[in-house]
N, CA, C and O atoms as CSV, one atom per row, in Angstrom:
chain,resi,resn,atom,element,x,y,z
A,1,MET,N,N,-50.578,159.519,-74.506
A,1,MET,CA,C,-50.586,158.779,-73.329
A,1,MET,C,C,-49.427,157.478,-73.899
A,1,MET,O,O,-49.788,156.597,-74.680
A,2,PHE,N,N,-48.260,157.561,-73.435
A,2,PHE,CA,C,-47.312,156.410,-73.185
A,2,PHE,C,C,-47.878,155.328,-72.582
A,2,PHE,O,O,-48.811,155.393,-71.781
A,3,GLN,N,N,-47.226,154.142,-73.019
A,3,GLN,CA,C,-47.038,152.935,-72.413
A,3,GLN,C,C,-46.067,152.551,-71.889
A,3,GLN,O,O,-45.029,152.735,-72.525
A,4,TYR,N,N,-45.998,152.122,-71.042
A,4,TYR,CA,C,-44.642,151.526,-70.368
A,4,TYR,C,C,-44.535,150.178,-69.338
A,4,TYR,O,O,-45.336,150.023,-68.417
A,5,LYS,N,N,-43.643,149.409,-69.569
A,5,LYS,CA,C,-43.613,148.214,-68.457
A,5,LYS,C,C,-42.208,148.504,-67.715
A,5,LYS,O,O,-41.183,149.013,-68.170
A,6,THR,N,N,-42.431,148.125,-66.717
A,6,THR,CA,C,-41.762,147.913,-65.594
A,6,THR,C,C,-40.499,146.853,-65.253
A,6,THR,O,O,-40.749,145.651,-65.337
A,7,LYS,N,N,-39.072,147.308,-64.848
A,7,LYS,CA,C,-38.345,145.803,-64.575
A,7,LYS,C,C,-38.508,145.835,-63.002
A,7,LYS,O,O,-37.880,144.931,-62.450
A,8,CYS,N,N,-39.364,146.857,-61.973
A,8,CYS,CA,C,-39.739,146.782,-60.906
A,8,CYS,C,C,-40.464,145.757,-60.795
A,8,CYS,O,O,-41.313,145.372,-61.599
A,9,LYS,N,N,-39.952,144.951,-59.115
A,9,LYS,CA,C,-41.031,143.698,-58.272
A,9,LYS,C,C,-41.638,144.738,-57.593
A,9,LYS,O,O,-42.802,144.892,-57.965
A,10,TYR,N,N,-41.223,145.625,-56.602
A,10,TYR,CA,C,-42.055,146.582,-55.886
A,10,TYR,C,C,-41.412,147.630,-55.878
A,10,TYR,O,O,-40.233,147.851,-56.157
A,11,GLY,N,N,-42.470,148.477,-55.447
A,11,GLY,CA,C,-42.833,149.718,-55.701
A,11,GLY,C,C,-41.860,150.677,-54.354
A,11,GLY,O,O,-41.269,150.029,-53.490
A,12,TYR,N,N,-41.835,151.584,-54.352
A,12,TYR,CA,C,-41.620,152.187,-53.088
A,12,TYR,C,C,-42.531,152.737,-52.016
A,12,TYR,O,O,-43.538,153.377,-52.322
A,13,SER,N,N,-42.177,152.486,-50.711
A,13,SER,CA,C,-43.205,153.045,-49.941
A,13,SER,C,C,-43.437,153.973,-49.100
A,13,SER,O,O,-42.662,153.827,-48.155
A,14,ILE,N,N,-44.309,155.121,-48.912
A,14,ILE,CA,C,-44.221,156.308,-48.095
A,14,ILE,C,C,-44.459,156.389,-46.780
A,14,ILE,O,O,-44.154,157.490,-46.322
A,15,LEU,N,N,-44.892,155.629,-46.007
A,15,LEU,CA,C,-44.713,155.675,-44.827
A,15,LEU,C,C,-44.426,154.358,-43.735
A,15,LEU,O,O,-44.956,154.036,-42.671
A,16,GLY,N,N,-43.434,153.838,-44.471
A,16,GLY,CA,C,-42.509,152.568,-44.025
A,16,GLY,C,C,-43.353,151.196,-44.030
A,16,GLY,O,O,-42.924,150.159,-43.524
A,17,GLU,N,N,-44.372,151.294,-44.545
A,17,GLU,CA,C,-44.952,150.041,-44.643
A,17,GLU,C,C,-44.100,149.096,-45.777
A,17,GLU,O,O,-43.001,149.380,-46.252
A,18,ARG,N,N,-44.977,147.812,-46.092
A,18,ARG,CA,C,-44.123,147.043,-46.791
A,18,ARG,C,C,-44.465,147.440,-48.436
A,18,ARG,O,O,-45.503,147.922,-48.890
A,19,PRO,N,N,-43.388,147.111,-49.048
A,19,PRO,CA,C,-43.268,147.821,-50.548
A,19,PRO,C,C,-44.148,147.094,-51.365
A,19,PRO,O,O,-44.077,145.875,-51.520
A,20,PRO,N,N,-45.087,147.930,-51.958
A,20,PRO,CA,C,-46.200,147.275,-52.961
A,20,PRO,C,C,-45.630,146.401,-54.236
A,20,PRO,O,O,-44.664,146.885,-54.826
A,21,ARG,N,N,-46.123,145.233,-54.669
A,21,ARG,CA,C,-45.741,144.569,-55.546
A,21,ARG,C,C,-46.294,145.084,-56.745
A,21,ARG,O,O,-47.430,145.556,-56.787
A,22,LEU,N,N,-45.485,145.007,-57.786
A,22,LEU,CA,C,-45.998,145.300,-59.045
A,22,LEU,C,C,-46.010,143.845,-60.008
A,22,LEU,O,O,-45.319,142.838,-59.861
A,23,ASP,N,N,-47.121,144.159,-61.097
A,23,ASP,CA,C,-47.521,143.045,-61.919
A,23,ASP,C,C,-46.303,143.473,-63.344
A,23,ASP,O,O,-46.401,144.497,-64.020
A,24,THR,N,N,-45.305,142.485,-63.510
A,24,THR,CA,C,-44.331,142.923,-64.513
A,24,THR,C,C,-44.866,142.912,-65.764
A,24,THR,O,O,-44.254,143.485,-66.665
A,25,ASN,N,N,-46.350,142.123,-66.076
A,25,ASN,CA,C,-46.278,141.786,-67.073
A,25,ASN,C,C,-47.420,142.638,-67.947
A,25,ASN,O,O,-47.879,142.473,-69.077
A,26,ALA,N,N,-47.631,143.491,-67.041
A,26,ALA,CA,C,-48.785,144.497,-66.945
A,26,ALA,C,C,-47.833,145.846,-67.906
A,26,ALA,O,O,-46.619,146.013,-68.022
A,27,LYS,N,N,-48.868,146.536,-68.402
A,27,LYS,CA,C,-48.528,147.774,-68.977
A,27,LYS,C,C,-48.648,149.084,-67.994
A,27,LYS,O,O,-49.428,148.945,-67.052
A,28,TYR,N,N,-48.039,150.201,-68.095
A,28,TYR,CA,C,-48.327,151.412,-67.215
A,28,TYR,C,C,-48.202,152.399,-67.899
A,28,TYR,O,O,-47.603,152.422,-68.974
A,29,VAL,N,N,-48.987,153.745,-67.135
A,29,VAL,CA,C,-48.642,154.760,-67.986
A,29,VAL,C,C,-48.520,155.797,-66.672
A,29,VAL,O,O,-49.280,155.791,-65.704
A,30,ILE,N,N,-47.509,156.586,-66.855
A,30,ILE,CA,C,-47.086,157.693,-66.025
A,30,ILE,C,C,-48.148,158.598,-65.652
A,30,ILE,O,O,-48.847,159.182,-66.479
A,31,ILE,N,N,-48.293,158.737,-64.095
A,31,ILE,CA,C,-49.346,159.722,-63.845
A,31,ILE,C,C,-49.009,160.967,-63.201
A,31,ILE,O,O,-49.821,161.872,-63.010
A,32,GLY,N,N,-47.690,160.995,-62.843
A,32,GLY,CA,C,-47.608,161.976,-61.934
A,32,GLY,C,C,-45.958,162.041,-61.434
A,32,GLY,O,O,-45.370,160.961,-61.371
A,33,GLN,N,N,-45.406,162.964,-61.172
A,33,GLN,CA,C,-43.801,163.017,-60.425
A,33,GLN,C,C,-43.737,162.656,-59.068
A,33,GLN,O,O,-44.410,163.447,-58.408
A,34,SER,N,N,-43.245,161.854,-58.431
A,34,SER,CA,C,-42.969,162.022,-56.947
A,34,SER,C,C,-42.466,163.029,-56.414
A,34,SER,O,O,-41.500,163.577,-56.943
A,35,LYS,N,N,-43.068,163.537,-55.130
A,35,LYS,CA,C,-42.508,164.646,-54.302
A,35,LYS,C,C,-41.547,164.321,-53.366
A,35,LYS,O,O,-40.778,165.113,-52.822
A,36,PHE,N,N,-41.623,163.038,-53.186
A,36,PHE,CA,C,-41.280,162.178,-52.053
A,36,PHE,C,C,-39.494,161.935,-52.559
A,36,PHE,O,O,-38.422,162.407,-52.179
A,37,PHE,N,N,-39.864,161.077,-53.458
A,37,PHE,CA,C,-38.532,160.798,-54.443
A,37,PHE,C,C,-38.605,161.535,-55.524
A,37,PHE,O,O,-39.491,161.547,-56.379
A,38,LEU,N,N,-37.276,162.380,-55.430
A,38,LEU,CA,C,-37.340,162.916,-57.149
A,38,LEU,C,C,-36.861,162.692,-58.095
A,38,LEU,O,O,-36.773,163.482,-59.035
A,39,HIS,N,N,-36.260,161.082,-58.051
A,39,HIS,CA,C,-35.747,160.351,-59.318
A,39,HIS,C,C,-36.984,159.306,-59.615
A,39,HIS,O,O,-36.790,158.322,-60.327
A,40,CYS,N,N,-38.214,159.569,-59.049
A,40,CYS,CA,C,-39.279,158.545,-59.413
A,40,CYS,C,C,-40.455,158.991,-59.985
A,40,CYS,O,O,-40.534,160.204,-60.184
A,41,VAL,N,N,-41.545,158.167,-60.348
A,41,VAL,CA,C,-42.850,158.835,-60.981
A,41,VAL,C,C,-43.766,157.988,-60.729
A,41,VAL,O,O,-43.527,156.780,-60.715
A,42,ILE,N,N,-44.841,158.442,-60.515
A,42,ILE,CA,C,-46.186,157.735,-59.873
A,42,ILE,C,C,-46.683,157.131,-61.068
A,42,ILE,O,O,-46.555,157.811,-62.086
A,43,ILE,N,N,-47.149,156.162,-61.163
A,43,ILE,CA,C,-47.679,154.978,-62.432
A,43,ILE,C,C,-48.932,154.234,-61.686
A,43,ILE,O,O,-49.102,153.998,-60.490
A,44,ARG,N,N,-49.686,153.973,-62.744
A,44,ARG,CA,C,-51.175,153.413,-62.511
A,44,ARG,C,C,-50.954,152.195,-63.755
A,44,ARG,O,O,-50.316,152.424,-64.782
A,45,ARG,N,N,-51.657,150.778,-63.422
A,45,ARG,CA,C,-52.055,149.998,-64.566
A,45,ARG,C,C,-52.588,150.924,-65.673
A,45,ARG,O,O,-53.280,151.923,-65.476
A,46,LEU,N,N,-52.097,150.375,-67.076
A,46,LEU,CA,C,-52.858,150.917,-68.254
A,46,LEU,C,C,-54.961,150.324,-68.280
A,46,LEU,O,O,-55.926,150.914,-68.766
A,47,ASP,N,N,-54.902,149.348,-67.732
A,47,ASP,CA,C,-55.979,148.568,-67.979
A,47,ASP,C,C,-57.141,149.026,-66.441
A,47,ASP,O,O,-58.142,148.373,-66.147
A,48,GLY,N,N,-56.577,150.447,-65.571
A,48,GLY,CA,C,-56.838,150.506,-64.555
A,48,GLY,C,C,-57.140,149.651,-63.296
A,48,GLY,O,O,-57.364,149.993,-62.135
A,49,LYS,N,N,-57.062,148.149,-64.022
A,49,LYS,CA,C,-57.362,147.496,-62.518
A,49,LYS,C,C,-56.319,147.209,-61.252
A,49,LYS,O,O,-55.109,147.401,-61.367
A,50,ARG,N,N,-56.803,146.833,-60.306
A,50,ARG,CA,C,-55.902,146.905,-58.750
A,50,ARG,C,C,-54.977,145.669,-59.071
A,50,ARG,O,O,-55.250,144.779,-59.876
A,51,PHE,N,N,-53.924,145.759,-58.365
A,51,PHE,CA,C,-53.125,144.430,-58.378
A,51,PHE,C,C,-52.955,144.121,-56.854
A,51,PHE,O,O,-52.508,144.986,-56.101
A,52,LEU,N,N,-53.210,143.245,-56.538
A,52,LEU,CA,C,-53.001,142.791,-55.090
A,52,LEU,C,C,-53.216,144.233,-53.703
A,52,LEU,O,O,-52.641,144.531,-52.656
A,53,GLY,N,N,-54.304,144.738,-54.461
A,53,GLY,CA,C,-54.924,145.745,-53.763
A,53,GLY,C,C,-54.647,147.253,-53.771
A,53,GLY,O,O,-55.189,148.213,-53.223
A,54,GLU,N,N,-53.514,147.091,-54.667
A,54,GLU,CA,C,-52.647,148.803,-55.072
A,54,GLU,C,C,-53.439,149.066,-56.308
A,54,GLU,O,O,-54.012,148.302,-57.086
A,55,LYS,N,N,-53.277,150.690,-56.260
A,55,LYS,CA,C,-53.794,151.040,-57.805
A,55,LYS,C,C,-52.543,152.135,-58.415
A,55,LYS,O,O,-52.252,152.416,-59.577
A,56,TYR,N,N,-52.072,152.515,-57.362
A,56,TYR,CA,C,-50.884,153.607,-57.870
A,56,TYR,C,C,-49.405,153.325,-57.410
A,56,TYR,O,O,-49.292,153.656,-56.229
A,57,TRP,N,N,-48.269,152.843,-57.914
A,57,TRP,CA,C,-47.103,152.789,-57.516
A,57,TRP,C,C,-46.007,153.730,-57.502
A,57,TRP,O,O,-46.384,154.637,-58.244
A,58,ILE,N,N,-44.886,154.005,-57.074
A,58,ILE,CA,C,-43.976,154.988,-57.191
A,58,ILE,C,C,-42.391,153.980,-57.482
A,58,ILE,O,O,-41.661,153.402,-56.678
A,59,VAL,N,N,-42.342,154.078,-58.553
A,59,VAL,CA,C,-41.163,153.367,-58.916
A,59,VAL,C,C,-40.254,154.500,-59.739
A,59,VAL,O,O,-40.743,155.495,-60.274
A,60,PRO,N,N,-38.880,154.168,-59.737
A,60,PRO,CA,C,-37.686,154.924,-60.399
A,60,PRO,C,C,-37.937,155.294,-61.882
A,60,PRO,O,O,-38.428,154.316,-62.446
A,61,GLN,N,N,-37.799,156.227,-62.628
A,61,GLN,CA,C,-38.103,156.681,-63.877
A,61,GLN,C,C,-37.416,155.653,-65.078
A,61,GLN,O,O,-37.897,155.172,-66.104
A,62,ASN,N,N,-36.094,155.558,-64.462
A,62,ASN,CA,C,-35.346,154.832,-65.376
A,62,ASN,C,C,-35.539,153.242,-65.294
A,62,ASN,O,O,-34.786,152.473,-65.890
A,63,SER,N,N,-36.628,152.812,-64.495
A,63,SER,CA,C,-36.607,151.396,-64.353
A,63,SER,C,C,-37.897,151.099,-65.684
A,63,SER,O,O,-38.146,149.919,-65.932
A,64,LEU,N,N,-38.615,152.142,-66.436
A,64,LEU,CA,C,-39.463,151.991,-67.286
A,64,LEU,C,C,-38.919,151.601,-68.554
A,64,LEU,O,O,-37.819,152.128,-68.720
A,65,TYR,N,N,-39.379,150.670,-69.780
A,65,TYR,CA,C,-39.092,150.664,-71.036
A,65,TYR,C,C,-40.634,150.445,-71.525
A,65,TYR,O,O,-40.896,150.369,-72.725
């Protein structure tokens, strides 16, 4: 399981709601490929904690390092 950090401050929203914020200091793991945004992946925090009520985020794959 690879660990990543992200350059994104916000993830993609699916239903038009406010985009979810990300903790840029946390480490993340990829858990899947997005079906809605083909250039994006679904990530979760490595420690499994929620951040501002969110547990999963959709971000562009090229924003991970």
